């Protein structure tokens, strides 16, 4: 069985490693763990760290220079795919199939046209904010009374007109509902869990979960511990499976996917969820789901089928 991970910060790591003078980052730091964990595909994103000395626009430009090198490197153990045909055609390969994404478009300033520029460079996934607010939308740490801007509504339409994947992770509630009022195709939330089980600001309330499902979208469950439980002793596989079961109960099995957001390669003091500490442990999830009564067919849907079906539904 293979997994499709809807969210990994690997292009962010690749860029930072390159700025520090290190090359061949994916092969050296990531591939073995992903191969061991049977992760056959993923969305790799770039995001701009507010603490970085590099401006968001410069960081994004530099990041896509590194992505271009990876795309043209015959020895890289990843294969960047630009459409669903390539994704499905290459799914059985040993290389990790990668969709290029951005987590937050602060680097665009207020320019909608920059989407065209980065599309030509391979961008196919867009999260409109990280936690901040920008010219387009408002993240969870922004003004709760502020949602999508007029420019943001135009950006939503442009993203979907170009058959790109629109990701609502990190948006505040008002922006979330604003998108669902103006989107024309299914959308996803790549890495969030259930607010009812863990009241984290980045988790989804039941009505949001149902709304995503009603529009044909998907939700990627994340293994970030603080999204699972406020009780440190419950940050484990069992609780992860409980979040999956809760969302299935509300939205159905076809809505649930995985967006692990493994952070072991970003934070030196990172302590992952027990049993899902890094990508190499991903196969442990199968047994946890089996213990909760999920069938092999249902696990296959969660592991990759729902994600691939959704991606194709966007026109990608």
JSON list of N, CA and C in Angstrom, two decimals, residues 264-297:
[
{"chain": "A", "resi": 264, "resn": "UNK", "atom": "N", "xyz": [10.13, 16.68, 11.72]},
{"chain": "A", "resi": 264, "resn": "UNK", "atom": "CA", "xyz": [11.38, 16.25, 12.33]},
{"chain": "A", "resi": 264, "resn": "UNK", "atom": "C", "xyz": [12.61, 16.87, 11.68]},
{"chain": "A", "resi": 265, "resn": "UNK", "atom": "N", "xyz": [12.49, 17.27, 10.43]},
{"chain": "A", "resi": 265, "resn": "UNK", "atom": "CA", "xyz": [13.63, 17.83, 9.71]},
{"chain": "A", "resi": 265, "resn": "UNK", "atom": "C", "xyz": [13.67, 19.35, 9.79]},
{"chain": "A", "resi": 266, "resn": "UNK", "atom": "N", "xyz": [12.68, 19.95, 10.44]},
{"chain": "A", "resi": 266, "resn": "UNK", "atom": "CA", "xyz": [12.64, 21.42, 10.56]},
{"chain": "A", "resi": 266, "resn": "UNK", "atom": "C", "xyz": [13.05, 21.88, 11.95]},
{"chain": "A", "resi": 267, "resn": "UNK", "atom": "N", "xyz": [12.49, 21.23, 12.97]},
{"chain": "A", "resi": 267, "resn": "UNK", "atom": "CA", "xyz": [12.75, 21.65, 14.35]},
{"chain": "A", "resi": 267, "resn": "UNK", "atom": "C", "xyz": [13.64, 20.63, 15.05]},
{"chain": "A", "resi": 268, "resn": "UNK", "atom": "N", "xyz": [14.76, 21.10, 15.56]},
{"chain": "A", "resi": 268, "resn": "UNK", "atom": "CA", "xyz": [15.71, 20.19, 16.22]},
{"chain": "A", "resi": 268, "resn": "UNK", "atom": "C", "xyz": [15.11, 19.52, 17.45]},
{"chain": "A", "resi": 269, "resn": "UNK", "atom": "N", "xyz": [14.21, 20.23, 18.15]},
{"chain": "A", "resi": 269, "resn": "UNK", "atom": "CA", "xyz": [13.62, 19.68, 19.37]},
{"chain": "A", "resi": 269, "resn": "UNK", "atom": "C", "xyz": [12.25, 19.07, 19.11]},
{"chain": "A", "resi": 270, "resn": "UNK", "atom": "N", "xyz": [11.93, 18.80, 17.85]},
{"chain": "A", "resi": 270, "resn": "UNK", "atom": "CA", "xyz": [10.62, 18.26, 17.49]},
{"chain": "A", "resi": 270, "resn": "UNK", "atom": "C", "xyz": [10.44, 16.86, 18.08]},
{"chain": "A", "resi": 271, "resn": "UNK", "atom": "N", "xyz": [9.31, 16.65, 18.71]},
{"chain": "A", "resi": 271, "resn": "UNK", "atom": "CA", "xyz": [8.92, 15.33, 19.20]},
{"chain": "A", "resi": 271, "resn": "UNK", "atom": "C", "xyz": [7.61, 14.97, 18.52]},
{"chain": "A", "resi": 272, "resn": "UNK", "atom": "N", "xyz": [7.66, 14.01, 17.63]},
{"chain": "A", "resi": 272, "resn": "UNK", "atom": "CA", "xyz": [6.47, 13.65, 16.88]},
{"chain": "A", "resi": 272, "resn": "UNK", "atom": "C", "xyz": [5.47, 12.87, 17.69]},
{"chain": "A", "resi": 273, "resn": "UNK", "atom": "N", "xyz": [4.32, 12.65, 17.09]},
{"chain": "A", "resi": 273, "resn": "UNK", "atom": "CA", "xyz": [3.29, 11.82, 17.69]},
{"chain": "A", "resi": 273, "resn": "UNK", "atom": "C", "xyz": [3.84, 10.41, 17.87]},
{"chain": "A", "resi": 274, "resn": "UNK", "atom": "N", "xyz": [3.56, 9.81, 19.00]},
{"chain": "A", "resi": 274, "resn": "UNK", "atom": "CA", "xyz": [4.04, 8.46, 19.28]},
{"chain": "A", "resi": 274, "resn": "UNK", "atom": "C", "xyz": [3.52, 7.50, 18.20]},
{"chain": "A", "resi": 275, "resn": "UNK", "atom": "N", "xyz": [4.44, 6.89, 17.48]},
{"chain": "A", "resi": 275, "resn": "UNK", "atom": "CA", "xyz": [4.08, 5.98, 16.40]},
{"chain": "A", "resi": 275, "resn": "UNK", "atom": "C", "xyz": [4.12, 6.62, 15.04]},
{"chain": "A", "resi": 276, "resn": "UNK", "atom": "N", "xyz": [4.13, 7.96, 14.99]},
{"chain": "A", "resi": 276, "resn": "UNK", "atom": "CA", "xyz": [4.23, 8.70, 13.72]},
{"chain": "A", "resi": 276, "resn": "UNK", "atom": "C", "xyz": [5.27, 9.80, 13.88]},
{"chain": "A", "resi": 277, "resn": "UNK", "atom": "N", "xyz": [6.44, 9.43, 14.36]},
{"chain": "A", "resi": 277, "resn": "UNK", "atom": "CA", "xyz": [7.48, 10.42, 14.64]},
{"chain": "A", "resi": 277, "resn": "UNK", "atom": "C", "xyz": [8.05, 11.05, 13.38]},
{"chain": "A", "resi": 278, "resn": "UNK", "atom": "N", "xyz": [8.07, 10.32, 12.29]},
{"chain": "A", "resi": 278, "resn": "UNK", "atom": "CA", "xyz": [8.57, 10.83, 11.02]},
{"chain": "A", "resi": 278, "resn": "UNK", "atom": "C", "xyz": [8.01, 9.98, 9.89]},
{"chain": "A", "resi": 279, "resn": "UNK", "atom": "N", "xyz": [8.35, 10.32, 8.67]},
{"chain": "A", "resi": 279, "resn": "UNK", "atom": "CA", "xyz": [7.75, 9.66, 7.50]},
{"chain": "A", "resi": 279, "resn": "UNK", "atom": "C", "xyz": [8.00, 8.16, 7.46]},
{"chain": "A", "resi": 280, "resn": "UNK", "atom": "N", "xyz": [9.11, 7.71, 8.03]},
{"chain": "A", "resi": 280, "resn": "UNK", "atom": "CA", "xyz": [9.42, 6.28, 7.98]},
{"chain": "A", "resi": 280, "resn": "UNK", "atom": "C", "xyz": [8.43, 5.45, 8.79]},
{"chain": "A", "resi": 281, "resn": "UNK", "atom": "N", "xyz": [7.66, 6.07, 9.68]},
{"chain": "A", "resi": 281, "resn": "UNK", "atom": "CA", "xyz": [6.72, 5.34, 10.55]},
{"chain": "A", "resi": 281, "resn": "UNK", "atom": "C", "xyz": [5.29, 5.31, 10.01]},
{"chain": "A", "resi": 282, "resn": "UNK", "atom": "N", "xyz": [5.10, 5.81, 8.80]},
{"chain": "A", "resi": 282, "resn": "UNK", "atom": "CA", "xyz": [3.74, 5.98, 8.28]},
{"chain": "A", "resi": 282, "resn": "UNK", "atom": "C", "xyz": [2.95, 4.68, 8.22]},
{"chain": "A", "resi": 283, "resn": "UNK", "atom": "N", "xyz": [3.58, 3.58, 7.93]},
{"chain": "A", "resi": 283, "resn": "UNK", "atom": "CA", "xyz": [2.87, 2.30, 7.81]},
{"chain": "A", "resi": 283, "resn": "UNK", "atom": "C", "xyz": [2.22, 1.88, 9.13]},
{"chain": "A", "resi": 284, "resn": "UNK", "atom": "N", "xyz": [2.68, 2.44, 10.25]},
{"chain": "A", "resi": 284, "resn": "UNK", "atom": "CA", "xyz": [2.07, 2.10, 11.55]},
{"chain": "A", "resi": 284, "resn": "UNK", "atom": "C", "xyz": [0.59, 2.48, 11.60]},
{"chain": "A", "resi": 285, "resn": "UNK", "atom": "N", "xyz": [0.21, 3.43, 10.76]},
{"chain": "A", "resi": 285, "resn": "UNK", "atom": "CA", "xyz": [-1.19, 3.89, 10.77]},
{"chain": "A", "resi": 285, "resn": "UNK", "atom": "C", "xyz": [-2.15, 2.79, 10.35]},
{"chain": "A", "resi": 286, "resn": "UNK", "atom": "N", "xyz": [-1.70, 1.89, 9.50]},
{"chain": "A", "resi": 286, "resn": "UNK", "atom": "CA", "xyz": [-2.60, 0.83, 9.01]},
{"chain": "A", "resi": 286, "resn": "UNK", "atom": "C", "xyz": [-3.13, -0.02, 10.16]},
{"chain": "A", "resi": 287, "resn": "UNK", "atom": "N", "xyz": [-2.24, -0.46, 11.03]},
{"chain": "A", "resi": 287, "resn": "UNK", "atom": "CA", "xyz": [-2.68, -1.28, 12.16]},
{"chain": "A", "resi": 287, "resn": "UNK", "atom": "C", "xyz": [-3.62, -0.50, 13.08]},
{"chain": "A", "resi": 288, "resn": "UNK", "atom": "N", "xyz": [-3.32, 0.78, 13.30]},
{"chain": "A", "resi": 288, "resn": "UNK", "atom": "CA", "xyz": [-4.17, 1.60, 14.18]},
{"chain": "A", "resi": 288, "resn": "UNK", "atom": "C", "xyz": [-5.58, 1.71, 13.61]},
{"chain": "A", "resi": 289, "resn": "UNK", "atom": "N", "xyz": [-5.70, 1.83, 12.30]},
{"chain": "A", "resi": 289, "resn": "UNK", "atom": "CA", "xyz": [-7.02, 1.92, 11.67]},
{"chain": "A", "resi": 289, "resn": "UNK", "atom": "C", "xyz": [-7.72, 0.57, 11.68]},
{"chain": "A", "resi": 290, "resn": "UNK", "atom": "N", "xyz": [-6.97, -0.49, 11.49]},
{"chain": "A", "resi": 290, "resn": "UNK", "atom": "CA", "xyz": [-7.56, -1.82, 11.55]},
{"chain": "A", "resi": 290, "resn": "UNK", "atom": "C", "xyz": [-8.15, -2.10, 12.93]},
{"chain": "A", "resi": 291, "resn": "UNK", "atom": "N", "xyz": [-7.48, -1.65, 13.97]},
{"chain": "A", "resi": 291, "resn": "UNK", "atom": "CA", "xyz": [-7.98, -1.86, 15.33]},
{"chain": "A", "resi": 291, "resn": "UNK", "atom": "C", "xyz": [-9.30, -1.13, 15.57]},
{"chain": "A", "resi": 292, "resn": "UNK", "atom": "N", "xyz": [-9.55, -0.06, 14.84]},
{"chain": "A", "resi": 292, "resn": "UNK", "atom": "CA", "xyz": [-10.80, 0.69, 14.98]},
{"chain": "A", "resi": 292, "resn": "UNK", "atom": "C", "xyz": [-11.87, 0.19, 14.01]},
{"chain": "A", "resi": 293, "resn": "UNK", "atom": "N", "xyz": [-11.58, -0.90, 13.30]},
{"chain": "A", "resi": 293, "resn": "UNK", "atom": "CA", "xyz": [-12.59, -1.54, 12.46]},
{"chain": "A", "resi": 293, "resn": "UNK", "atom": "C", "xyz": [-12.63, -1.10, 11.02]},
{"chain": "A", "resi": 294, "resn": "UNK", "atom": "N", "xyz": [-11.67, -0.30, 10.58]},
{"chain": "A", "resi": 294, "resn": "UNK", "atom": "CA", "xyz": [-11.65, 0.11, 9.18]},
{"chain": "A", "resi": 294, "resn": "UNK", "atom": "C", "xyz": [-11.26, -1.07, 8.29]},
{"chain": "A", "resi": 295, "resn": "UNK", "atom": "N", "xyz": [-11.94, -1.23, 7.17]},
{"chain": "A", "resi": 295, "resn": "UNK", "atom": "CA", "xyz": [-11.65, -2.31, 6.24]},
{"chain": "A", "resi": 295, "resn": "UNK", "atom": "C", "xyz": [-10.44, -1.96, 5.37]},
{"chain": "A", "resi": 296, "resn": "UNK", "atom": "N", "xyz": [-9.93, -2.96, 4.68]},
{"chain": "A", "resi": 296, "resn": "UNK", "atom": "CA", "xyz": [-8.79, -2.72, 3.79]},
{"chain": "A", "resi": 296, "resn": "UNK", "atom": "C", "xyz": [-9.15, -1.72, 2.71]},
{"chain": "A", "resi": 297, "resn": "UNK", "atom": "N", "xyz": [-10.37, -1.81, 2.18]},
{"chain": "A", "resi": 297, "resn": "UNK", "atom": "CA", "xyz": [-10.81, -0.88, 1.14]},
{"chain": "A", "resi": 297, "resn": "UNK", "atom": "C", "xyz": [-10.88, 0.54, 1.68]}
]
